[in-house]
Amino acid sequence: MATYTTSRAIFRSLKNRRNTLLKFNQNALLRPQIGANNARQVSGFFWQELKPGKSMKNLCAGVGIATGLLFSSVLVKQNPRRYLLCSAASAQTLVRSTANETGQRLLSEGDASRLKLTLYQYQVCPFCCKLRAFLDFYGFPYQIVEVDPIRRKEVKFSEYRKVPILVQEGQDGNKSQMNDSSVIISALTTFMTTEEKDFQRIISFFPQINSQDKKASTEFANKYEIMTGTPGRSESEKEEKQWREWVDHVLVHYIPPNIYRNPSESIQAFSYISSHGKYNAIEKFVIKYAGAMGMFFVAKKLKKKYNLDDDVRSCLYGAARDWTVAVGDRKFMGGEKPNLADLAVYGVLSSIEGLDAFNDMLHQTDIGSWYQRTKKAVKSHAGSR
């Protein structure tokens, strides 16, 4: 709430500085030697041309901090915890059917006809990208509502303020809300592979847990469980669950320090982010530069928090190699088709496709062939047939 209030005040004040910022933008166009690839030149030019007073400095600092904090909350999850699991006996009472094997998951035409899904998302959020990869692969029909990350008015209906949020509207008009990308994937897989089609009942399998620690946080029980109603898990299901957890607790933490590794890459990333939001020209400009600089410093803190090497690229390369070793000689970890772990890894990495960090990873590791196979499977909705 504090971030929202600060951001709203900042953008209101920007209206009074429209001419100043337009002047800078025009001057930048007249000086093509100053480009986004050299953040020091851009920064120096900014301060030299505008000769800002104390109020302008405070404005830019506020934009950088507010935007940095906002996007850091989108890109990383705080304080991962161990999750409560239902016993085999209780799981049997929750779902009334025998589930298919992992490789037999399929969204039937009948099940698809029951669905009216709306996804509330940020286009470049790794968790949203992960969920979209799952939905697209299995051919789930859904509509997208792009959330303004500053004002977030599109999700005012929800007490849960993070994205993604998925809402299912039933034939009777009642709406069921699902939160957290991994919970949504587990819930929809339960829907897809069992006879349980009551979304309210399925959602109840993943109760929300509000932590009362020093820093309040929200988690969900059974987050990575597919509620099959049968005791035990096959070896493939255990492997899938292990790597789904690895994506959320390890891989995703390597993303911000790598895409905001230096001012130049930070500007590159925010140029992409700003191009996918609902912003006017002035807001795009401020988000691109002030937000990029703010996230550059936030990324440094994240690197320290997660005890990453000074060479953060080595962490990303190591993660890519760990994944390719785990997949081994298989086409996918799921065998002939991607499983939930394949889709999770692909989804998170797709959020940085085209950026320097992604291109470097392809050049330094052997993950590229698996990535392209998975991308093709997702884009062609291969899980729907």
mmCIF file of C-alpha atoms in Angstrom:
data_model
loop_
_atom_site.group_PDB
_atom_site.id
_atom_site.type_symbol
_atom_site.label_atom_id
_atom_site.label_comp_id
_atom_site.label_asym_id
_atom_site.label_seq_id
_atom_site.Cartn_x
_atom_site.Cartn_y
_atom_site.Cartn_z
ATOM 1 C CA MET A 1 0.000 0.000 0.000
ATOM 2 C CA ALA A 2 2.864 2.338 0.796
ATOM 3 C CA THR A 3 4.445 1.600 -2.578
ATOM 4 C CA TYR A 4 1.145 2.300 -4.348
ATOM 5 C CA THR A 5 0.642 5.615 -2.514
ATOM 6 C CA THR A 6 4.225 6.699 -3.183
ATOM 7 C CA SER A 7 3.986 5.788 -6.866
ATOM 8 C CA ARG A 8 0.673 7.617 -7.297
ATOM 9 C CA ALA A 9 2.135 10.765 -5.772
ATOM 10 C CA ILE A 10 5.182 10.493 -7.986
ATOM 11 C CA PHE A 11 3.220 10.205 -11.203
ATOM 12 C CA ARG A 12 0.929 13.074 -10.158
ATOM 13 C CA SER A 13 3.984 15.244 -9.673
ATOM 14 C CA LEU A 14 5.284 14.191 -13.071
ATOM 15 C CA LYS A 15 2.412 16.026 -14.742
ATOM 16 C CA ASN A 16 3.924 19.279 -13.489
ATOM 17 C CA ARG A 17 7.280 18.358 -14.993
ATOM 18 C CA ARG A 18 6.022 17.244 -18.385
ATOM 19 C CA ASN A 19 7.785 20.024 -20.277
ATOM 20 C CA THR A 20 11.069 19.334 -18.515
ATOM 21 C CA LEU A 21 11.014 15.640 -19.324
ATOM 22 C CA LEU A 22 9.917 16.271 -22.907
ATOM 23 C CA LYS A 23 12.837 18.635 -23.281
ATOM 24 C CA PHE A 24 15.202 15.924 -22.095
ATOM 25 C CA ASN A 25 13.647 13.387 -24.446
ATOM 26 C CA GLN A 26 14.018 15.756 -27.403
ATOM 27 C CA ASN A 27 17.605 16.544 -26.515
ATOM 28 C CA ALA A 28 18.397 12.845 -26.237
ATOM 29 C CA LEU A 29 17.061 12.302 -29.739
ATOM 30 C CA LEU A 30 19.298 15.087 -31.016
ATOM 31 C CA ARG A 31 22.331 13.387 -29.446
ATOM 32 C CA PRO A 32 22.355 9.871 -30.876
ATOM 33 C CA GLN A 33 25.756 9.116 -29.390
ATOM 34 C CA ILE A 34 24.040 8.870 -26.016
ATOM 35 C CA GLY A 35 22.339 5.483 -25.960
ATOM 36 C CA ALA A 36 20.809 3.023 -23.561
ATOM 37 C CA ASN A 37 23.812 0.769 -23.939
ATOM 38 C CA ASN A 38 25.921 3.144 -21.903
ATOM 39 C CA ALA A 39 24.106 3.965 -18.683
ATOM 40 C CA ARG A 40 26.866 6.261 -17.424
ATOM 41 C CA GLN A 41 26.446 8.574 -20.415
ATOM 42 C CA VAL A 42 22.680 8.580 -20.042
ATOM 43 C CA SER A 43 22.887 9.319 -16.336
ATOM 44 C CA GLY A 44 25.475 12.036 -16.773
ATOM 45 C CA PHE A 45 23.536 13.654 -19.569
ATOM 46 C CA PHE A 46 20.374 13.634 -17.441
ATOM 47 C CA TRP A 47 21.942 15.554 -14.578
ATOM 48 C CA GLN A 48 23.917 17.937 -16.820
ATOM 49 C CA GLU A 49 20.980 18.947 -18.994
ATOM 50 C CA LEU A 50 18.324 19.262 -16.306
ATOM 51 C CA LYS A 51 20.524 20.669 -13.514
ATOM 52 C CA PRO A 52 17.975 19.313 -11.020
ATOM 53 C CA GLY A 53 17.319 20.859 -7.689
ATOM 54 C CA LYS A 54 16.694 18.986 -4.485
ATOM 55 C CA SER A 55 13.042 18.318 -5.328
ATOM 56 C CA MET A 56 13.899 16.751 -8.682
ATOM 57 C CA LYS A 57 16.575 14.569 -7.081
ATOM 58 C CA ASN A 58 14.060 13.397 -4.500
ATOM 59 C CA LEU A 59 11.555 12.720 -7.247
ATOM 60 C CA CYS A 60 13.936 10.510 -9.224
ATOM 61 C CA ALA A 61 15.129 8.729 -6.092
ATOM 62 C CA GLY A 62 11.531 8.050 -5.113
ATOM 63 C CA VAL A 63 10.660 6.682 -8.541
ATOM 64 C CA GLY A 64 13.702 4.417 -8.532
ATOM 65 C CA ILE A 65 13.062 3.066 -5.044
ATOM 66 C CA ALA A 66 9.305 2.633 -5.484
ATOM 67 C CA THR A 67 9.627 0.974 -8.878
ATOM 68 C CA GLY A 68 12.495 -1.197 -7.728
ATOM 69 C CA LEU A 69 10.600 -2.419 -4.689
ATOM 70 C CA LEU A 70 7.508 -3.076 -6.766
ATOM 71 C CA PHE A 71 9.240 -5.193 -9.378
ATOM 72 C CA SER A 72 11.364 -7.005 -6.818
ATOM 73 C CA SER A 73 8.140 -8.120 -5.139
ATOM 74 C CA VAL A 74 6.942 -9.403 -8.507
ATOM 75 C CA LEU A 75 10.128 -11.218 -9.490
ATOM 76 C CA VAL A 76 11.035 -12.976 -6.247
ATOM 77 C CA LYS A 77 9.217 -14.731 -3.430
ATOM 78 C CA GLN A 78 10.282 -14.009 0.132
ATOM 79 C CA ASN A 79 11.231 -16.584 2.764
ATOM 80 C CA PRO A 80 10.390 -19.945 1.147
ATOM 81 C CA ARG A 81 9.087 -22.397 3.743
ATOM 82 C CA ARG A 82 8.308 -26.082 4.007
ATOM 83 C CA TYR A 83 4.671 -26.772 3.282
ATOM 84 C CA LEU A 84 2.116 -28.866 5.117
ATOM 85 C CA LEU A 85 1.081 -32.040 3.329
ATOM 86 C CA CYS A 86 -2.164 -33.970 3.603
ATOM 87 C CA SER A 87 -1.843 -37.546 4.769
ATOM 88 C CA ALA A 88 -2.694 -40.278 2.303
ATOM 89 C CA ALA A 89 -5.885 -41.020 4.231
ATOM 90 C CA SER A 90 -7.145 -37.421 4.143
ATOM 91 C CA ALA A 91 -6.227 -37.060 0.483
ATOM 92 C CA GLN A 92 -8.396 -40.061 -0.320
ATOM 93 C CA THR A 93 -11.390 -38.339 1.231
ATOM 94 C CA LEU A 94 -10.795 -35.164 -0.778
ATOM 95 C CA VAL A 95 -10.938 -36.531 -4.318
ATOM 96 C CA ARG A 96 -13.390 -39.195 -5.359
ATOM 97 C CA SER A 97 -11.530 -40.782 -8.243
ATOM 98 C CA THR A 98 -8.459 -42.591 -9.444
ATOM 99 C CA ALA A 99 -6.061 -40.230 -11.223
ATOM 100 C CA ASN A 100 -4.218 -40.786 -14.469
ATOM 101 C CA GLU A 101 -0.454 -41.260 -14.550
ATOM 102 C CA THR A 102 1.695 -38.167 -15.048
ATOM 103 C CA GLY A 103 2.151 -38.864 -18.757
ATOM 104 C CA GLN A 104 -1.621 -39.295 -19.296
ATOM 105 C CA ARG A 105 -2.763 -35.852 -18.215
ATOM 106 C CA LEU A 106 -5.123 -34.415 -20.783
ATOM 107 C CA LEU A 107 -7.760 -31.674 -20.814
ATOM 108 C CA SER A 108 -10.865 -33.245 -22.321
ATOM 109 C CA GLU A 109 -13.268 -31.278 -24.475
ATOM 110 C CA GLY A 110 -15.913 -31.734 -21.791
ATOM 111 C CA ASP A 111 -13.669 -30.275 -19.110
ATOM 112 C CA ALA A 112 -12.640 -27.394 -21.366
ATOM 113 C CA SER A 113 -16.286 -26.526 -21.965
ATOM 114 C CA ARG A 114 -16.782 -26.093 -18.204
ATOM 115 C CA LEU A 115 -14.090 -23.426 -18.008
ATOM 116 C CA LYS A 116 -14.296 -19.658 -18.225
ATOM 117 C CA LEU A 117 -10.888 -18.591 -16.923
ATOM 118 C CA THR A 118 -9.520 -15.064 -16.520
ATOM 119 C CA LEU A 119 -5.831 -14.593 -15.782
ATOM 120 C CA TYR A 120 -4.721 -11.416 -13.991
ATOM 121 C CA GLN A 121 -1.031 -11.007 -14.696
ATOM 122 C CA TYR A 122 2.082 -8.958 -15.428
ATOM 123 C CA GLN A 123 3.313 -9.951 -18.872
ATOM 124 C CA VAL A 124 6.986 -10.277 -17.891
ATOM 125 C CA CYS A 125 6.566 -11.730 -14.385
ATOM 126 C CA PRO A 126 8.374 -15.119 -14.221
ATOM 127 C CA PHE A 127 5.552 -16.667 -12.173
ATOM 128 C CA CYS A 128 2.955 -15.475 -14.696
ATOM 129 C CA CYS A 129 5.096 -16.779 -17.552
ATOM 130 C CA LYS A 130 5.313 -20.128 -15.781
ATOM 131 C CA LEU A 131 1.524 -20.337 -15.432
ATOM 132 C CA ARG A 132 0.918 -19.294 -19.057
ATOM 133 C CA ALA A 133 3.296 -22.040 -20.231
ATOM 134 C CA PHE A 134 1.161 -24.597 -18.369
ATOM 135 C CA LEU A 135 -2.150 -23.187 -19.634
ATOM 136 C CA ASP A 136 -0.943 -22.982 -23.235
ATOM 137 C CA PHE A 137 0.622 -26.444 -23.270
ATOM 138 C CA TYR A 138 -2.566 -28.147 -22.099
ATOM 139 C CA GLY A 139 -4.823 -25.923 -24.185
ATOM 140 C CA PHE A 140 -6.769 -24.304 -21.354
ATOM 141 C CA PRO A 141 -9.053 -21.552 -22.670
ATOM 142 C CA TYR A 142 -8.446 -18.285 -20.825
ATOM 143 C CA GLN A 143 -8.599 -14.521 -21.130
ATOM 144 C CA ILE A 144 -5.856 -12.179 -19.956
ATOM 145 C CA VAL A 145 -6.224 -8.993 -17.925
ATOM 146 C CA GLU A 146 -2.938 -7.096 -17.798
ATOM 147 C CA VAL A 147 -2.550 -5.506 -14.367
ATOM 148 C CA ASP A 148 -1.085 -2.034 -14.016
ATOM 149 C CA PRO A 149 1.816 -2.741 -11.614
ATOM 150 C CA ILE A 150 1.696 0.799 -10.219
ATOM 151 C CA ARG A 151 -2.014 1.315 -9.546
ATOM 152 C CA ARG A 152 -3.172 -2.349 -9.590
ATOM 153 C CA LYS A 153 -6.795 -1.274 -9.920
ATOM 154 C CA GLU A 154 -7.570 -4.414 -11.940
ATOM 155 C CA VAL A 155 -7.165 -6.601 -8.822
ATOM 156 C CA LYS A 156 -8.957 -4.365 -6.329
ATOM 157 C CA PHE A 157 -11.526 -7.135 -5.929
ATOM 158 C CA SER A 158 -8.913 -9.397 -4.323
ATOM 159 C CA GLU A 159 -7.492 -9.369 -0.813
ATOM 160 C CA TYR A 160 -4.557 -11.332 -2.235
ATOM 161 C CA ARG A 161 -2.526 -8.655 -4.016
ATOM 162 C CA LYS A 162 0.120 -10.631 -5.878
ATOM 163 C CA VAL A 163 -0.088 -12.003 -9.389
ATOM 164 C CA PRO A 164 -0.897 -14.294 -11.006
ATOM 165 C CA ILE A 165 -4.536 -14.610 -9.973
ATOM 166 C CA LEU A 166 -6.824 -16.948 -11.915
ATOM 167 C CA VAL A 167 -10.611 -16.648 -11.696
ATOM 168 C CA GLN A 168 -13.000 -19.363 -12.883
ATOM 169 C CA GLU A 169 -16.586 -18.267 -13.554
ATOM 170 C CA GLY A 170 -19.007 -21.162 -13.303
ATOM 171 C CA GLN A 171 -22.144 -21.668 -15.384
ATOM 172 C CA ASP A 172 -24.177 -20.403 -12.430
ATOM 173 C CA GLY A 173 -22.189 -17.134 -12.417
ATOM 174 C CA ASN A 174 -20.311 -17.916 -9.215
ATOM 175 C CA LYS A 175 -16.599 -17.137 -9.327
ATOM 176 C CA SER A 176 -13.749 -19.137 -7.824
ATOM 177 C CA GLN A 177 -10.422 -17.385 -7.264
ATOM 178 C CA MET A 178 -7.093 -19.247 -7.317
ATOM 179 C CA ASN A 179 -3.855 -17.624 -6.130
ATOM 180 C CA ASP A 180 -0.142 -18.386 -6.549
ATOM 181 C CA SER A 181 1.221 -19.889 -9.778
ATOM 182 C CA SER A 182 2.257 -23.244 -8.286
ATOM 183 C CA VAL A 183 -1.039 -23.660 -6.422
ATOM 184 C CA ILE A 184 -3.014 -22.829 -9.568
ATOM 185 C CA ILE A 185 -1.035 -25.384 -11.586
ATOM 186 C CA SER A 186 -1.578 -28.066 -8.936
ATOM 187 C CA ALA A 187 -5.285 -27.245 -8.706
ATOM 188 C CA LEU A 188 -5.852 -27.304 -12.469
ATOM 189 C CA THR A 189 -3.891 -30.551 -12.794
ATOM 190 C CA THR A 190 -6.146 -32.035 -10.112
ATOM 191 C CA PHE A 191 -9.173 -30.819 -12.097
ATOM 192 C CA MET A 192 -7.749 -32.228 -15.317
ATOM 193 C CA THR A 193 -6.776 -35.681 -14.052
ATOM 194 C CA THR A 194 -9.598 -36.569 -11.647
ATOM 195 C CA GLU A 195 -13.381 -36.620 -11.549
ATOM 196 C CA GLU A 196 -13.467 -33.696 -9.092
ATOM 197 C CA LYS A 197 -14.775 -30.657 -11.020
ATOM 198 C CA ASP A 198 -15.969 -28.437 -8.164
ATOM 199 C CA PHE A 199 -13.444 -25.593 -8.084
ATOM 200 C CA GLN A 200 -14.386 -24.444 -4.604
ATOM 201 C CA ARG A 201 -13.713 -27.947 -3.333
ATOM 202 C CA ILE A 202 -10.435 -28.213 -5.230
ATOM 203 C CA ILE A 203 -9.275 -24.849 -3.873
ATOM 204 C CA SER A 204 -9.982 -26.066 -0.360
ATOM 205 C CA PHE A 205 -7.256 -28.695 -0.826
ATOM 206 C CA PHE A 206 -4.674 -25.876 -0.801
ATOM 207 C CA PRO A 207 -5.517 -23.779 2.290
ATOM 208 C CA GLN A 208 -3.872 -20.412 2.698
ATOM 209 C CA ILE A 209 -1.487 -20.031 5.638
ATOM 210 C CA ASN A 210 -0.818 -16.538 6.972
ATOM 211 C CA SER A 211 2.488 -16.329 8.812
ATOM 212 C CA GLN A 212 2.677 -14.248 11.978
ATOM 213 C CA ASP A 213 6.471 -13.994 11.900
ATOM 214 C CA LYS A 214 8.345 -10.695 12.022
ATOM 215 C CA LYS A 215 7.652 -10.231 8.322
ATOM 216 C CA ALA A 216 4.085 -11.256 7.490
ATOM 217 C CA SER A 217 3.854 -13.646 4.545
ATOM 218 C CA THR A 218 1.291 -15.846 2.859
ATOM 219 C CA GLU A 219 1.888 -19.461 1.883
ATOM 220 C CA PHE A 220 -0.263 -22.403 0.854
ATOM 221 C CA ALA A 221 -0.432 -25.957 2.098
ATOM 222 C CA ASN A 222 0.051 -28.799 -0.411
ATOM 223 C CA LYS A 223 1.430 -26.298 -2.901
ATOM 224 C CA TYR A 224 3.166 -28.833 -5.123
ATOM 225 C CA GLU A 225 0.786 -31.752 -4.585
ATOM 226 C CA ILE A 226 -1.568 -33.168 -7.198
ATOM 227 C CA MET A 227 -4.542 -34.345 -5.143
ATOM 228 C CA THR A 228 -5.090 -37.720 -6.752
ATOM 229 C CA GLY A 229 -6.779 -39.439 -3.855
ATOM 230 C CA THR A 230 -4.349 -42.353 -4.055
ATOM 231 C CA PRO A 231 -1.588 -42.979 -1.490
ATOM 232 C CA GLY A 232 2.050 -42.652 -2.463
ATOM 233 C CA ARG A 233 3.760 -41.149 -5.472
ATOM 234 C CA SER A 234 5.559 -42.725 -8.405
ATOM 235 C CA GLU A 235 9.258 -41.986 -8.913
ATOM 236 C CA SER A 236 8.438 -39.711 -11.842
ATOM 237 C CA GLU A 237 5.945 -37.756 -9.724
ATOM 238 C CA LYS A 238 8.489 -37.373 -6.926
ATOM 239 C CA GLU A 239 11.067 -36.084 -9.402
ATOM 240 C CA GLU A 240 8.556 -33.672 -10.909
ATOM 241 C CA LYS A 241 7.613 -32.274 -7.495
ATOM 242 C CA GLN A 242 11.272 -31.880 -6.459
ATOM 243 C CA TRP A 243 12.121 -29.815 -9.533
ATOM 244 C CA ARG A 244 8.967 -27.711 -9.316
ATOM 245 C CA GLU A 245 10.105 -26.695 -5.831
ATOM 246 C CA TRP A 246 13.617 -26.033 -7.185
ATOM 247 C CA VAL A 247 12.203 -23.600 -9.739
ATOM 248 C CA ASP A 248 10.472 -21.488 -7.063
ATOM 249 C CA HIS A 249 13.190 -21.716 -4.404
ATOM 250 C CA VAL A 250 16.364 -21.609 -6.512
ATOM 251 C CA LEU A 251 16.055 -20.778 -10.214
ATOM 252 C CA VAL A 252 13.778 -17.763 -9.851
ATOM 253 C CA HIS A 253 16.195 -16.127 -7.383
ATOM 254 C CA TYR A 254 18.880 -16.041 -10.083
ATOM 255 C CA ILE A 255 16.749 -13.991 -12.472
ATOM 256 C CA PRO A 256 16.822 -10.432 -11.003
ATOM 257 C CA PRO A 257 20.581 -10.349 -10.208
ATOM 258 C CA ASN A 258 21.296 -11.443 -13.779
ATOM 259 C CA ILE A 259 18.959 -9.190 -15.745
ATOM 260 C CA TYR A 260 19.815 -6.192 -13.526
ATOM 261 C CA ARG A 261 23.500 -7.122 -13.255
ATOM 262 C CA ASN A 262 24.743 -3.689 -14.370
ATOM 263 C CA PRO A 263 23.096 -0.383 -15.360
ATOM 264 C CA SER A 264 23.153 -1.229 -19.059
ATOM 265 C CA GLU A 265 21.401 -4.594 -18.637
ATOM 266 C CA SER A 266 18.989 -3.062 -16.138
ATOM 267 C CA ILE A 267 17.936 -0.464 -18.702
ATOM 268 C CA GLN A 268 17.607 -3.206 -21.313
ATOM 269 C CA ALA A 269 15.287 -5.198 -19.025
ATOM 270 C CA PHE A 270 13.141 -2.204 -18.076
ATOM 271 C CA SER A 271 12.869 -1.144 -21.698
ATOM 272 C CA TYR A 272 11.191 -4.492 -22.298
ATOM 273 C CA ILE A 273 9.068 -4.208 -19.131
ATOM 274 C CA SER A 274 7.862 -0.682 -19.921
ATOM 275 C CA SER A 275 6.895 -1.711 -23.466
ATOM 276 C CA HIS A 276 4.416 -4.273 -22.079
ATOM 277 C CA GLY A 277 2.594 -2.047 -19.588
ATOM 278 C CA LYS A 278 -0.235 0.451 -19.800
ATOM 279 C CA TYR A 279 1.885 3.593 -19.599
ATOM 280 C CA ASN A 280 1.972 6.905 -21.378
ATOM 281 C CA ALA A 281 5.219 8.172 -22.920
ATOM 282 C CA ILE A 282 6.334 10.039 -19.801
ATOM 283 C CA GLU A 283 5.659 7.086 -17.502
ATOM 284 C CA LYS A 284 7.507 4.723 -19.841
ATOM 285 C CA PHE A 285 10.509 7.024 -19.821
ATOM 286 C CA VAL A 286 10.630 7.298 -16.034
ATOM 287 C CA ILE A 287 10.063 3.580 -15.481
ATOM 288 C CA LYS A 288 12.753 2.694 -18.002
ATOM 289 C CA TYR A 289 15.503 4.827 -16.464
ATOM 290 C CA ALA A 290 14.607 5.532 -12.843
ATOM 291 C CA GLY A 291 13.117 2.062 -12.362
ATOM 292 C CA ALA A 292 16.137 0.440 -13.970
ATOM 293 C CA MET A 293 18.534 2.217 -11.657
ATOM 294 C CA GLY A 294 16.383 1.353 -8.646
ATOM 295 C CA MET A 295 16.332 -2.342 -9.564
ATOM 296 C CA PHE A 296 20.083 -2.304 -10.162
ATOM 297 C CA PHE A 297 20.591 -1.561 -6.457
ATOM 298 C CA VAL A 298 17.802 -3.938 -5.366
ATOM 299 C CA ALA A 299 19.470 -6.731 -7.369
ATOM 300 C CA LYS A 300 22.680 -6.179 -5.425
ATOM 301 C CA LYS A 301 20.783 -6.706 -2.164
ATOM 302 C CA LEU A 302 19.153 -9.842 -3.547
ATOM 303 C CA LYS A 303 22.551 -11.210 -4.540
ATOM 304 C CA LYS A 304 23.725 -10.761 -0.977
ATOM 305 C CA LYS A 305 20.501 -12.132 0.514
ATOM 306 C CA TYR A 306 20.692 -15.380 -1.444
ATOM 307 C CA ASN A 307 24.473 -15.626 -1.071
ATOM 308 C CA LEU A 308 25.135 -15.669 -4.814
ATOM 309 C CA ASP A 309 28.595 -15.565 -6.353
ATOM 310 C CA ASP A 310 29.949 -12.189 -7.395
ATOM 311 C CA ASP A 311 29.776 -13.552 -10.919
ATOM 312 C CA VAL A 312 26.005 -14.052 -10.932
ATOM 313 C CA ARG A 313 26.124 -15.437 -14.453
ATOM 314 C CA SER A 314 27.897 -18.508 -13.067
ATOM 315 C CA CYS A 315 24.858 -19.173 -10.848
ATOM 316 C CA LEU A 316 22.531 -19.012 -13.850
ATOM 317 C CA TYR A 317 24.818 -21.248 -15.903
ATOM 318 C CA GLY A 318 25.064 -23.701 -13.003
ATOM 319 C CA ALA A 319 21.291 -23.882 -12.720
ATOM 320 C CA ALA A 320 20.939 -24.502 -16.461
ATOM 321 C CA ARG A 321 23.541 -27.281 -16.292
ATOM 322 C CA ASP A 322 21.880 -28.860 -13.243
ATOM 323 C CA TRP A 323 18.610 -28.971 -15.146
ATOM 324 C CA THR A 324 20.079 -30.463 -18.330
ATOM 325 C CA VAL A 325 21.888 -33.130 -16.269
ATOM 326 C CA ALA A 326 18.594 -33.983 -14.527
ATOM 327 C CA VAL A 327 16.800 -34.310 -17.878
ATOM 328 C CA GLY A 328 19.660 -36.437 -19.192
ATOM 329 C CA ASP A 329 19.085 -38.343 -22.422
ATOM 330 C CA ARG A 330 15.328 -37.916 -22.211
ATOM 331 C CA LYS A 331 13.536 -35.628 -24.630
ATOM 332 C CA PHE A 332 11.899 -33.970 -21.637
ATOM 333 C CA MET A 333 11.929 -34.730 -17.933
ATOM 334 C CA GLY A 334 8.395 -35.956 -18.531
ATOM 335 C CA GLY A 335 9.565 -38.332 -21.280
ATOM 336 C CA GLU A 336 7.959 -37.815 -24.671
ATOM 337 C CA LYS A 337 6.049 -34.756 -23.454
ATOM 338 C CA PRO A 338 6.928 -32.034 -20.933
ATOM 339 C CA ASN A 339 5.756 -32.557 -17.370
ATOM 340 C CA LEU A 340 4.994 -29.821 -14.835
ATOM 341 C CA ALA A 341 8.695 -29.397 -14.023
ATOM 342 C CA ASP A 342 9.594 -28.922 -17.698
ATOM 343 C CA LEU A 343 6.868 -26.303 -18.047
ATOM 344 C CA ALA A 344 7.944 -24.504 -14.865
ATOM 345 C CA VAL A 345 11.603 -24.228 -15.882
ATOM 346 C CA TYR A 346 10.670 -23.176 -19.409
ATOM 347 C CA GLY A 347 8.138 -20.624 -18.164
ATOM 348 C CA VAL A 348 10.558 -18.870 -15.814
ATOM 349 C CA LEU A 349 13.343 -18.766 -18.413
ATOM 350 C CA SER A 350 10.948 -17.510 -21.091
ATOM 351 C CA SER A 351 10.465 -14.348 -19.009
ATOM 352 C CA ILE A 352 14.026 -13.273 -19.916
ATOM 353 C CA GLU A 353 14.164 -14.600 -23.484
ATOM 354 C CA GLY A 354 15.971 -12.118 -25.711
ATOM 355 C CA LEU A 355 17.862 -10.387 -22.891
ATOM 356 C CA ASP A 356 21.637 -10.616 -22.555
ATOM 357 C CA ALA A 357 21.395 -13.004 -19.602
ATOM 358 C CA PHE A 358 19.310 -15.449 -21.627
ATOM 359 C CA ASN A 359 21.550 -15.269 -24.695
ATOM 360 C CA ASP A 360 24.678 -15.781 -22.576
ATOM 361 C CA MET A 361 23.072 -18.817 -20.936
ATOM 362 C CA LEU A 362 22.372 -20.377 -24.337
ATOM 363 C CA HIS A 363 25.980 -19.827 -25.439
ATOM 364 C CA GLN A 364 27.545 -21.200 -22.257
ATOM 365 C CA THR A 365 25.330 -24.249 -21.610
ATOM 366 C CA ASP A 366 23.542 -27.024 -23.508
ATOM 367 C CA ILE A 367 20.038 -26.031 -22.425
ATOM 368 C CA GLY A 368 19.109 -24.522 -25.803
ATOM 369 C CA SER A 369 17.891 -27.684 -27.555
ATOM 370 C CA TRP A 370 15.639 -28.649 -24.618
ATOM 371 C CA TYR A 371 14.347 -25.070 -24.401
ATOM 372 C CA GLN A 372 13.408 -24.957 -28.089
ATOM 373 C CA ARG A 373 11.683 -28.366 -27.918
ATOM 374 C CA THR A 374 9.659 -27.224 -24.917
ATOM 375 C CA LYS A 375 8.815 -23.916 -26.534
ATOM 376 C CA LYS A 376 7.514 -25.719 -29.610
ATOM 377 C CA ALA A 377 5.427 -28.052 -27.438
ATOM 378 C CA VAL A 378 3.929 -25.125 -25.504
ATOM 379 C CA LYS A 379 3.174 -23.010 -28.569
ATOM 380 C CA SER A 380 1.530 -25.943 -30.361
ATOM 381 C CA HIS A 381 -0.586 -26.906 -27.299
ATOM 382 C CA ALA A 382 0.938 -30.382 -27.478
ATOM 383 C CA GLY A 383 -0.582 -31.416 -24.130
ATOM 384 C CA SER A 384 -4.109 -31.073 -25.508
ATOM 385 C CA ARG A 385 -3.808 -34.077 -27.798
#
